[in-house]
Protein backbone atom coordinates (compact mmCIF):
# COMPACT_ATOMS: atom_id res chain seq x y z
CA UNK A 1 0.00 0.00 0.00
CA UNK A 2 2.84 2.37 0.88
CA UNK A 3 4.34 2.34 -2.65
CA UNK A 4 0.94 3.03 -4.22
CA UNK A 5 0.35 5.95 -1.91
CA UNK A 6 3.82 7.36 -2.58
CA UNK A 7 3.38 7.07 -6.35
CA UNK A 8 -0.07 8.70 -6.32
CA UNK A 9 1.12 11.53 -4.08
CA UNK A 10 4.61 11.91 -5.52
CA UNK A 11 3.85 15.33 -6.98
CA UNK A 12 2.48 16.65 -3.67
CA UNK A 13 4.64 18.06 -0.92
CA UNK A 14 3.48 18.40 2.68
CA UNK A 15 1.02 21.24 3.10
CA UNK A 16 0.28 21.48 -0.63
CA UNK A 17 -3.42 21.77 -1.50
CA UNK A 18 -5.06 18.92 -3.43
CA UNK A 19 -6.60 19.61 -6.77
CA UNK A 20 -7.27 23.20 -7.59
CA UNK A 21 -10.35 22.16 -9.49
CA UNK A 22 -12.11 21.77 -6.14
CA UNK A 23 -12.10 25.55 -5.75
CA UNK A 24 -13.82 26.26 -9.06
CA UNK A 25 -17.54 27.16 -9.09
CA UNK A 26 -18.34 24.04 -11.15
CA UNK A 27 -16.58 21.74 -8.69
CA UNK A 28 -18.26 23.53 -5.81
CA UNK A 29 -21.65 22.93 -7.44
CA UNK A 30 -20.86 19.25 -7.90
CA UNK A 31 -19.80 18.95 -4.28
CA UNK A 32 -23.00 20.64 -3.09
CA UNK A 33 -25.13 18.39 -5.29
CA UNK A 34 -23.25 15.32 -4.01
CA UNK A 35 -23.92 16.33 -0.39
CA UNK A 36 -27.61 16.99 -1.06
CA UNK A 37 -27.94 13.65 -2.88
CA UNK A 38 -26.31 11.84 0.05
CA UNK A 39 -28.57 13.59 2.57
CA UNK A 40 -31.71 12.74 0.61
CA UNK A 41 -30.65 9.14 -0.09
CA UNK A 42 -29.69 8.59 3.54
CA UNK A 43 -32.94 10.06 4.85
CA UNK A 44 -35.00 7.83 2.53
CA UNK A 45 -32.91 4.77 3.42
CA UNK A 46 -33.42 5.30 7.14
CA UNK A 47 -37.15 5.94 6.84
CA UNK A 48 -37.84 2.87 4.69
CA UNK A 49 -35.70 0.53 6.80
CA UNK A 50 -37.02 1.60 10.20
CA UNK A 51 -40.67 1.60 9.14
CA UNK A 52 -40.27 -1.94 7.82
CA UNK A 53 -39.08 -3.29 11.18
CA UNK A 54 -40.89 -0.89 13.56
CA UNK A 55 -43.12 -3.53 15.28
CA UNK A 56 -40.09 -5.74 15.99
CA UNK A 57 -38.06 -2.75 17.15
CA UNK A 58 -40.76 -1.65 19.59
CA UNK A 59 -41.10 -5.17 20.97
CA UNK A 60 -37.32 -5.43 21.44
CA UNK A 61 -37.20 -2.14 23.38
CA UNK A 62 -40.04 -3.23 25.69
CA UNK A 63 -38.11 -6.40 26.61
CA UNK A 64 -34.80 -4.54 26.91
CA UNK A 65 -36.13 -2.16 29.56
CA UNK A 66 -37.99 -4.77 31.62
CA UNK A 67 -36.90 -7.72 33.73
CA UNK A 68 -39.26 -10.09 31.91
CA UNK A 69 -37.56 -13.09 30.32
CA UNK A 70 -37.24 -12.88 26.54
CA UNK A 71 -38.16 -15.64 24.12
CA UNK A 72 -39.51 -15.76 20.59
CA UNK A 73 -42.81 -17.08 21.93
CA UNK A 74 -43.11 -14.27 24.49
CA UNK A 75 -42.23 -11.68 21.81
CA UNK A 76 -44.97 -13.08 19.57
CA UNK A 77 -47.47 -13.01 22.45
CA UNK A 78 -46.60 -9.39 23.22
CA UNK A 79 -47.10 -8.37 19.59
CA UNK A 80 -50.39 -10.28 19.41
CA UNK A 81 -51.72 -8.86 22.69
CA UNK A 82 -50.80 -5.34 21.59
CA UNK A 83 -52.64 -5.90 18.31
CA UNK A 84 -55.78 -7.21 20.07
CA UNK A 85 -55.80 -4.47 22.70
CA UNK A 86 -54.87 -1.38 20.70
CA UNK A 87 -55.17 -2.35 17.04
CA UNK A 88 -52.74 -2.93 14.19
CA UNK A 89 -51.30 0.58 14.03
CA UNK A 90 -50.37 0.46 17.74
CA UNK A 91 -47.50 -1.79 16.66
CA UNK A 92 -46.02 1.31 15.05
CA UNK A 93 -46.46 3.43 18.20
CA UNK A 94 -43.45 5.68 18.55
CA UNK A 95 -42.64 5.34 14.85
CA UNK A 96 -43.36 9.05 14.31
CA UNK A 97 -40.73 9.81 16.94
CA UNK A 98 -38.50 7.24 15.27
CA UNK A 99 -38.89 9.02 11.92
CA UNK A 100 -38.16 12.41 13.49
CA UNK A 101 -34.94 10.92 14.80
CA UNK A 102 -34.04 8.40 12.08
CA UNK A 103 -34.46 10.66 9.06
CA UNK A 104 -31.90 13.25 10.21
CA UNK A 105 -29.73 10.53 11.78
CA UNK A 106 -29.55 8.41 8.63
CA UNK A 107 -29.17 11.47 6.40
CA UNK A 108 -26.25 12.77 8.48
CA UNK A 109 -24.67 9.34 8.87
CA UNK A 110 -24.65 8.41 5.18
CA UNK A 111 -23.66 11.91 4.09
CA UNK A 112 -20.89 12.08 6.71
CA UNK A 113 -19.66 8.66 5.61
CA UNK A 114 -19.33 9.83 2.01
CA UNK A 115 -17.47 12.96 3.16
CA UNK A 116 -15.16 11.07 5.51
CA UNK A 117 -14.41 8.56 2.76
CA UNK A 118 -13.39 11.45 0.51
CA UNK A 119 -11.24 13.08 3.18
CA UNK A 120 -9.54 9.85 4.21
CA UNK A 121 -9.16 8.82 0.58
CA UNK A 122 -7.36 12.08 -0.15
CA UNK A 123 -5.16 11.70 2.91
CA UNK A 124 -4.17 8.09 2.18
CA UNK A 125 -3.94 8.58 -1.59
CA UNK A 126 -7.00 6.51 -2.49
CA UNK A 127 -9.28 9.29 -3.75
CA UNK A 128 -12.18 7.78 -5.69
CA UNK A 129 -11.16 4.23 -4.78
CA UNK A 130 -12.10 1.75 -2.06
CA UNK A 131 -10.27 2.68 1.14
CA UNK A 132 -7.79 0.34 2.86
CA UNK A 133 -9.21 -1.62 5.84
CA UNK A 134 -8.39 0.75 8.73
CA UNK A 135 -9.60 3.99 7.05
CA UNK A 136 -12.68 2.04 5.89
CA UNK A 137 -13.46 1.15 9.51
CA UNK A 138 -12.62 4.65 10.73
CA UNK A 139 -14.92 6.35 8.20
CA UNK A 140 -17.91 4.32 9.41
CA UNK A 141 -17.18 4.94 13.09
CA UNK A 142 -16.76 8.68 12.54
CA UNK A 143 -19.98 8.87 10.52
CA UNK A 144 -22.01 7.06 13.19
CA UNK A 145 -20.53 9.18 15.98
CA UNK A 146 -21.29 12.40 14.12
CA UNK A 147 -24.92 11.42 13.53
CA UNK A 148 -25.45 10.19 17.11
CA UNK A 149 -24.04 13.36 18.65
CA UNK A 150 -26.33 15.58 16.59
CA UNK A 151 -29.58 13.64 17.07
CA UNK A 152 -29.37 11.99 20.50
CA UNK A 153 -32.31 13.74 22.27
CA UNK A 154 -34.61 12.45 19.53
CA UNK A 155 -33.49 8.89 20.30
CA UNK A 156 -34.28 9.45 23.96
CA UNK A 157 -37.80 10.63 23.09
CA UNK A 158 -38.36 7.68 20.78
CA UNK A 159 -37.39 5.20 23.52
CA UNK A 160 -39.77 6.84 26.01
CA UNK A 161 -42.69 6.73 23.56
CA UNK A 162 -42.01 3.08 22.75
CA UNK A 163 -42.29 1.86 26.36
CA UNK A 164 -45.08 4.07 27.75
CA UNK A 165 -48.88 3.95 27.25
CA UNK A 166 -50.23 6.50 24.80
CA UNK A 167 -52.04 8.30 27.64
CA UNK A 168 -48.70 9.33 29.19
CA UNK A 169 -47.29 11.20 26.22
CA UNK A 170 -49.63 12.58 23.57
CA UNK A 171 -46.98 13.53 21.01
CA UNK A 172 -43.26 14.11 20.53
CA UNK A 173 -43.34 17.70 21.79
CA UNK A 174 -45.20 16.56 24.91
CA UNK A 175 -42.36 14.14 25.69
CA UNK A 176 -39.79 16.94 25.48
CA UNK A 177 -41.89 19.26 27.67
CA UNK A 178 -42.62 16.67 30.39
CA UNK A 179 -39.07 15.35 30.58
CA UNK A 180 -37.65 18.89 30.74
CA UNK A 181 -40.15 19.98 33.38
CA UNK A 182 -40.24 16.86 35.59
CA UNK A 183 -36.75 15.40 35.19
CA UNK A 184 -34.59 18.26 33.90
CA UNK A 185 -32.94 18.97 30.56
CA UNK A 186 -29.95 16.76 31.45
CA UNK A 187 -32.28 13.76 31.24
CA UNK A 188 -32.50 14.24 27.47
CA UNK A 189 -28.85 13.13 27.32
CA UNK A 190 -29.13 10.23 29.79
CA UNK A 191 -27.48 7.21 28.20
CA UNK A 192 -25.43 9.36 25.82
CA UNK A 193 -22.07 7.82 26.73
CA UNK A 194 -23.07 4.17 26.15
CA UNK A 195 -24.70 5.29 22.92
CA UNK A 196 -21.44 6.74 21.58
CA UNK A 197 -19.43 3.76 22.86
CA UNK A 198 -21.88 1.45 21.09
CA UNK A 199 -22.07 3.46 17.87
CA UNK A 200 -18.30 3.38 17.31
CA UNK A 201 -18.09 -0.42 16.78
CA UNK A 202 -21.61 -0.69 15.35
CA UNK A 203 -21.31 1.92 12.61
CA UNK A 204 -17.65 1.14 12.00
CA UNK A 205 -18.20 -2.59 11.53
CA UNK A 206 -21.44 -2.12 9.56
CA UNK A 207 -19.95 0.21 6.96
CA UNK A 208 -16.67 -1.72 6.95
CA UNK A 209 -18.39 -5.07 6.33
CA UNK A 210 -20.69 -3.71 3.62
CA UNK A 211 -17.90 -1.89 1.75
CA UNK A 212 -15.58 -4.89 2.07
CA UNK A 213 -18.16 -7.34 0.72
CA UNK A 214 -18.86 -5.04 -2.23
CA UNK A 215 -15.12 -4.81 -2.93
CA UNK A 216 -14.65 -8.60 -2.77
CA UNK A 217 -17.72 -9.09 -4.96
CA UNK A 218 -16.36 -6.71 -7.62
CA UNK A 219 -13.00 -8.52 -7.62
CA UNK A 220 -14.58 -11.98 -7.89
CA UNK A 221 -17.43 -11.26 -10.31
CA UNK A 222 -15.91 -8.50 -12.45
CA UNK A 223 -19.11 -6.46 -12.01
CA UNK A 224 -18.70 -3.02 -10.45
CA UNK A 225 -22.32 -2.93 -9.23
CA UNK A 226 -23.92 -5.84 -7.30
CA UNK A 227 -27.51 -6.84 -7.96
CA UNK A 228 -30.13 -5.59 -5.51
CA UNK A 229 -30.49 -8.94 -3.73
CA UNK A 230 -26.70 -9.08 -3.34
CA UNK A 231 -26.72 -5.62 -1.74
CA UNK A 232 -29.44 -6.80 0.65
CA UNK A 233 -27.33 -9.83 1.59
CA UNK A 234 -24.21 -7.72 2.11
CA UNK A 235 -26.18 -5.27 4.25
CA UNK A 236 -27.70 -8.11 6.27
CA UNK A 237 -24.22 -9.47 7.05
CA UNK A 238 -23.10 -5.96 8.01
CA UNK A 239 -26.06 -5.51 10.35
CA UNK A 240 -25.56 -8.92 11.95
CA UNK A 241 -21.90 -8.27 12.74
CA UNK A 242 -22.32 -4.63 13.80
CA UNK A 243 -25.27 -5.17 16.11
CA UNK A 244 -23.87 -8.31 17.74
CA UNK A 245 -20.67 -6.45 18.64
CA UNK A 246 -22.42 -3.49 20.28
CA UNK A 247 -25.60 -5.07 21.70
CA UNK A 248 -24.83 -5.00 25.48
CA UNK A 249 -24.25 -1.24 25.28
CA UNK A 250 -27.58 -0.91 23.45
CA UNK A 251 -29.34 -2.60 26.39
CA UNK A 252 -27.55 -0.31 28.86
CA UNK A 253 -28.49 2.74 26.78
CA UNK A 254 -32.20 1.79 26.77
CA UNK A 255 -32.24 1.12 30.51
CA UNK A 256 -30.70 4.53 31.23
CA UNK A 257 -33.01 6.31 28.78
CA UNK A 258 -36.18 4.88 30.29
CA UNK A 259 -35.15 4.93 33.96
CA UNK A 260 -37.57 7.80 34.67
CA UNK A 261 -40.62 5.73 33.73
CA UNK A 262 -39.56 2.23 34.84
CA UNK A 263 -38.82 3.02 38.47
CA UNK A 264 -35.08 2.37 38.31
CA UNK A 265 -32.26 4.80 39.08
CA UNK A 266 -29.51 3.83 36.68
CA UNK A 267 -26.61 6.26 37.04
CA UNK A 268 -23.47 5.01 35.31
CA UNK A 269 -22.67 2.52 32.56
CA UNK A 270 -20.81 0.11 34.86
CA UNK A 271 -23.43 0.48 37.58
CA UNK A 272 -26.22 -0.28 35.11
CA UNK A 273 -24.33 -3.31 33.78
CA UNK A 274 -23.72 -4.64 37.30
CA UNK A 275 -27.38 -4.23 38.26
CA UNK A 276 -28.59 -5.95 35.09
CA UNK A 277 -26.14 -8.84 35.54
CA UNK A 278 -26.96 -9.29 39.24
CA UNK A 279 -30.73 -9.32 38.65
CA UNK A 280 -30.98 -11.08 35.28
CA UNK A 281 -27.58 -12.57 34.42
CA UNK A 282 -25.23 -11.82 31.54
CA UNK A 283 -26.96 -13.64 28.67
CA UNK A 284 -30.57 -13.04 29.78
CA UNK A 285 -29.79 -9.46 30.80
CA UNK A 286 -27.15 -7.81 28.61
CA UNK A 287 -28.09 -9.90 25.55
CA UNK A 288 -31.86 -9.87 26.06
CA UNK A 289 -33.64 -9.59 22.72
CA UNK A 290 -30.48 -10.28 20.69
CA UNK A 291 -32.16 -13.14 18.83
CA UNK A 292 -34.88 -10.72 17.71
CA UNK A 293 -32.16 -8.29 16.67
CA UNK A 294 -30.66 -11.04 14.53
CA UNK A 295 -33.94 -10.99 12.61
CA UNK A 296 -34.69 -7.27 12.74
CA UNK A 297 -31.16 -5.91 12.42
CA UNK A 298 -30.03 -7.60 9.20
CA UNK A 299 -33.36 -6.78 7.52
CA UNK A 300 -33.16 -3.11 8.53
CA UNK A 301 -29.49 -2.64 7.66
CA UNK A 302 -29.84 -4.56 4.39
CA UNK A 303 -32.80 -2.39 3.34
CA UNK A 304 -30.99 0.76 4.48
CA UNK A 305 -27.76 0.18 2.55
CA UNK A 306 -29.60 -1.06 -0.53
CA UNK A 307 -32.02 1.89 -0.56
CA UNK A 308 -29.14 4.35 -0.17
CA UNK A 309 -27.08 2.85 -2.99
CA UNK A 310 -30.00 2.51 -5.41
CA UNK A 311 -31.25 6.04 -4.68
CA UNK A 312 -27.76 7.41 -5.28
CA UNK A 313 -27.55 5.55 -8.60
CA UNK A 314 -31.02 6.81 -9.61
CA UNK A 315 -30.19 10.42 -8.79
CA UNK A 316 -26.95 10.23 -10.79
CA UNK A 317 -28.82 8.78 -13.77
CA UNK A 318 -31.51 11.47 -13.55
CA UNK A 319 -28.86 14.14 -13.50
CA UNK A 320 -27.13 12.64 -16.53
CA UNK A 321 -30.46 12.62 -18.35
CA UNK A 322 -30.91 16.29 -17.57
CA UNK A 323 -33.92 16.00 -15.22
CA UNK A 324 -32.17 17.50 -12.21
CA UNK A 325 -31.21 21.14 -11.81
CA UNK A 326 -27.81 22.00 -13.18
Coordinates of C-alpha atoms in Angstrom, one line a residue, residues 69-323:
X69 CA -37.6 -13.1 30.3
X70 CA -37.2 -12.9 26.5
X71 CA -38.2 -15.6 24.1
X72 CA -39.5 -15.8 20.6
X73 CA -42.8 -17.1 21.9
X74 CA -43.1 -14.3 24.5
X75 CA -42.2 -11.7 21.8
X76 CA -45.0 -13.1 19.6
X77 CA -47.5 -13.0 22.4
X78 CA -46.6 -9.4 23.2
X79 CA -47.1 -8.4 19.6
X80 CA -50.4 -10.3 19.4
X81 CA -51.7 -8.9 22.7
X82 CA -50.8 -5.3 21.6
X83 CA -52.6 -5.9 18.3
X84 CA -55.8 -7.2 20.1
X85 CA -55.8 -4.5 22.7
X86 CA -54.9 -1.4 20.7
X87 CA -55.2 -2.3 17.0
X88 CA -52.7 -2.9 14.2
X89 CA -51.3 0.6 14.0
X90 CA -50.4 0.5 17.7
X91 CA -47.5 -1.8 16.7
X92 CA -46.0 1.3 15.0
X93 CA -46.5 3.4 18.2
X94 CA -43.4 5.7 18.6
X95 CA -42.6 5.3 14.9
X96 CA -43.4 9.0 14.3
X97 CA -40.7 9.8 16.9
X98 CA -38.5 7.2 15.3
X99 CA -38.9 9.0 11.9
X100 CA -38.2 12.4 13.5
X101 CA -34.9 10.9 14.8
X102 CA -34.0 8.4 12.1
X103 CA -34.5 10.7 9.1
X104 CA -31.9 13.3 10.2
X105 CA -29.7 10.5 11.8
X106 CA -29.5 8.4 8.6
X107 CA -29.2 11.5 6.4
X108 CA -26.3 12.8 8.5
X109 CA -24.7 9.3 8.9
X110 CA -24.7 8.4 5.2
X111 CA -23.7 11.9 4.1
X112 CA -20.9 12.1 6.7
X113 CA -19.7 8.7 5.6
X114 CA -19.3 9.8 2.0
X115 CA -17.5 13.0 3.2
X116 CA -15.2 11.1 5.5
X117 CA -14.4 8.6 2.8
X118 CA -13.4 11.4 0.5
X119 CA -11.2 13.1 3.2
X120 CA -9.5 9.8 4.2
X121 CA -9.2 8.8 0.6
X122 CA -7.4 12.1 -0.2
X123 CA -5.2 11.7 2.9
X124 CA -4.2 8.1 2.2
X125 CA -3.9 8.6 -1.6
X126 CA -7.0 6.5 -2.5
X127 CA -9.3 9.3 -3.8
X128 CA -12.2 7.8 -5.7
X129 CA -11.2 4.2 -4.8
X130 CA -12.1 1.8 -2.1
X131 CA -10.3 2.7 1.1
X132 CA -7.8 0.3 2.9
X133 CA -9.2 -1.6 5.8
X134 CA -8.4 0.7 8.7
X135 CA -9.6 4.0 7.0
X136 CA -12.7 2.0 5.9
X137 CA -13.5 1.2 9.5
X138 CA -12.6 4.7 10.7
X139 CA -14.9 6.4 8.2
X140 CA -17.9 4.3 9.4
X141 CA -17.2 4.9 13.1
X142 CA -16.8 8.7 12.5
X143 CA -20.0 8.9 10.5
X144 CA -22.0 7.1 13.2
X145 CA -20.5 9.2 16.0
X146 CA -21.3 12.4 14.1
X147 CA -24.9 11.4 13.5
X148 CA -25.4 10.2 17.1
X149 CA -24.0 13.4 18.7
X150 CA -26.3 15.6 16.6
X151 CA -29.6 13.6 17.1
X152 CA -29.4 12.0 20.5
X153 CA -32.3 13.7 22.3
X154 CA -34.6 12.5 19.5
X155 CA -33.5 8.9 20.3
X156 CA -34.3 9.5 24.0
X157 CA -37.8 10.6 23.1
X158 CA -38.4 7.7 20.8
X159 CA -37.4 5.2 23.5
X160 CA -39.8 6.8 26.0
X161 CA -42.7 6.7 23.6
X162 CA -42.0 3.1 22.8
X163 CA -42.3 1.9 26.4
X164 CA -45.1 4.1 27.8
X165 CA -48.9 4.0 27.2
X166 CA -50.2 6.5 24.8
X167 CA -52.0 8.3 27.6
X168 CA -48.7 9.3 29.2
X169 CA -47.3 11.2 26.2
X170 CA -49.6 12.6 23.6
X171 CA -47.0 13.5 21.0
X172 CA -43.3 14.1 20.5
X173 CA -43.3 17.7 21.8
X174 CA -45.2 16.6 24.9
X175 CA -42.4 14.1 25.7
X176 CA -39.8 16.9 25.5
X177 CA -41.9 19.3 27.7
X178 CA -42.6 16.7 30.4
X179 CA -39.1 15.4 30.6
X180 CA -37.6 18.9 30.7
X181 CA -40.2 20.0 33.4
X182 CA -40.2 16.9 35.6
X183 CA -36.8 15.4 35.2
X184 CA -34.6 18.3 33.9
X185 CA -32.9 19.0 30.6
X186 CA -29.9 16.8 31.5
X187 CA -32.3 13.8 31.2
X188 CA -32.5 14.2 27.5
X189 CA -28.9 13.1 27.3
X190 CA -29.1 10.2 29.8
X191 CA -27.5 7.2 28.2
X192 CA -25.4 9.4 25.8
X193 CA -22.1 7.8 26.7
X194 CA -23.1 4.2 26.1
X195 CA -24.7 5.3 22.9
X196 CA -21.4 6.7 21.6
X197 CA -19.4 3.8 22.9
X198 CA -21.9 1.4 21.1
X199 CA -22.1 3.5 17.9
X200 CA -18.3 3.4 17.3
X201 CA -18.1 -0.4 16.8
X202 CA -21.6 -0.7 15.3
X203 CA -21.3 1.9 12.6
X204 CA -17.6 1.1 12.0
X205 CA -18.2 -2.6 11.5
X206 CA -21.4 -2.1 9.6
X207 CA -20.0 0.2 7.0
X208 CA -16.7 -1.7 6.9
X209 CA -18.4 -5.1 6.3
X210 CA -20.7 -3.7 3.6
X211 CA -17.9 -1.9 1.8
X212 CA -15.6 -4.9 2.1
X213 CA -18.2 -7.3 0.7
X214 CA -18.9 -5.0 -2.2
X215 CA -15.1 -4.8 -2.9
X216 CA -14.6 -8.6 -2.8
X217 CA -17.7 -9.1 -5.0
X218 CA -16.4 -6.7 -7.6
X219 CA -13.0 -8.5 -7.6
X220 CA -14.6 -12.0 -7.9
X221 CA -17.4 -11.3 -10.3
X222 CA -15.9 -8.5 -12.4
X223 CA -19.1 -6.5 -12.0
X224 CA -18.7 -3.0 -10.5
X225 CA -22.3 -2.9 -9.2
X226 CA -23.9 -5.8 -7.3
X227 CA -27.5 -6.8 -8.0
X228 CA -30.1 -5.6 -5.5
X229 CA -30.5 -8.9 -3.7
X230 CA -26.7 -9.1 -3.3
X231 CA -26.7 -5.6 -1.7
X232 CA -29.4 -6.8 0.6
X233 CA -27.3 -9.8 1.6
X234 CA -24.2 -7.7 2.1
X235 CA -26.2 -5.3 4.3
X236 CA -27.7 -8.1 6.3
X237 CA -24.2 -9.5 7.1
X238 CA -23.1 -6.0 8.0
X239 CA -26.1 -5.5 10.4
X240 CA -25.6 -8.9 12.0
X241 CA -21.9 -8.3 12.7
X242 CA -22.3 -4.6 13.8
X243 CA -25.3 -5.2 16.1
X244 CA -23.9 -8.3 17.7
X245 CA -20.7 -6.4 18.6
X246 CA -22.4 -3.5 20.3
X247 CA -25.6 -5.1 21.7
X248 CA -24.8 -5.0 25.5
X249 CA -24.3 -1.2 25.3
X250 CA -27.6 -0.9 23.5
X251 CA -29.3 -2.6 26.4
X252 CA -27.5 -0.3 28.9
X253 CA -28.5 2.7 26.8
X254 CA -32.2 1.8 26.8
X255 CA -32.2 1.1 30.5
X256 CA -30.7 4.5 31.2
X257 CA -33.0 6.3 28.8
X258 CA -36.2 4.9 30.3
X259 CA -35.2 4.9 34.0
X260 CA -37.6 7.8 34.7
X261 CA -40.6 5.7 33.7
X262 CA -39.6 2.2 34.8
X263 CA -38.8 3.0 38.5
X264 CA -35.1 2.4 38.3
X265 CA -32.3 4.8 39.1
X266 CA -29.5 3.8 36.7
X267 CA -26.6 6.3 37.0
X268 CA -23.5 5.0 35.3
X269 CA -22.7 2.5 32.6
X270 CA -20.8 0.1 34.9
X271 CA -23.4 0.5 37.6
X272 CA -26.2 -0.3 35.1
X273 CA -24.3 -3.3 33.8
X274 CA -23.7 -4.6 37.3
X275 CA -27.4 -4.2 38.3
X276 CA -28.6 -6.0 35.1
X277 CA -26.1 -8.8 35.5
X278 CA -27.0 -9.3 39.2
X279 CA -30.7 -9.3 38.6
X280 CA -31.0 -11.1 35.3
X281 CA -27.6 -12.6 34.4
X282 CA -25.2 -11.8 31.5
X283 CA -27.0 -13.6 28.7
X284 CA -30.6 -13.0 29.8
X285 CA -29.8 -9.5 30.8
X286 CA -27.2 -7.8 28.6
X287 CA -28.1 -9.9 25.6
X288 CA -31.9 -9.9 26.1
X289 CA -33.6 -9.6 22.7
X290 CA -30.5 -10.3 20.7
X291 CA -32.2 -13.1 18.8
X292 CA -34.9 -10.7 17.7
X293 CA -32.2 -8.3 16.7
X294 CA -30.7 -11.0 14.5
X295 CA -33.9 -11.0 12.6
X296 CA -34.7 -7.3 12.7
X297 CA -31.2 -5.9 12.4
X298 CA -30.0 -7.6 9.2
X299 CA -33.4 -6.8 7.5
X300 CA -33.2 -3.1 8.5
X301 CA -29.5 -2.6 7.7
X302 CA -29.8 -4.6 4.4
X303 CA -32.8 -2.4 3.3
X304 CA -31.0 0.8 4.5
X305 CA -27.8 0.2 2.6
X306 CA -29.6 -1.1 -0.5
X307 CA -32.0 1.9 -0.6
X308 CA -29.1 4.4 -0.2
X309 CA -27.1 2.8 -3.0
X310 CA -30.0 2.5 -5.4
X311 CA -31.3 6.0 -4.7
X312 CA -27.8 7.4 -5.3
X313 CA -27.5 5.5 -8.6
X314 CA -31.0 6.8 -9.6
X315 CA -30.2 10.4 -8.8
X316 CA -27.0 10.2 -10.8
X317 CA -28.8 8.8 -13.8
X318 CA -31.5 11.5 -13.6
X319 CA -28.9 14.1 -13.5
X320 CA -27.1 12.6 -16.5
X321 CA -30.5 12.6 -18.3
X322 CA -30.9 16.3 -17.6
X323 CA -33.9 16.0 -15.2

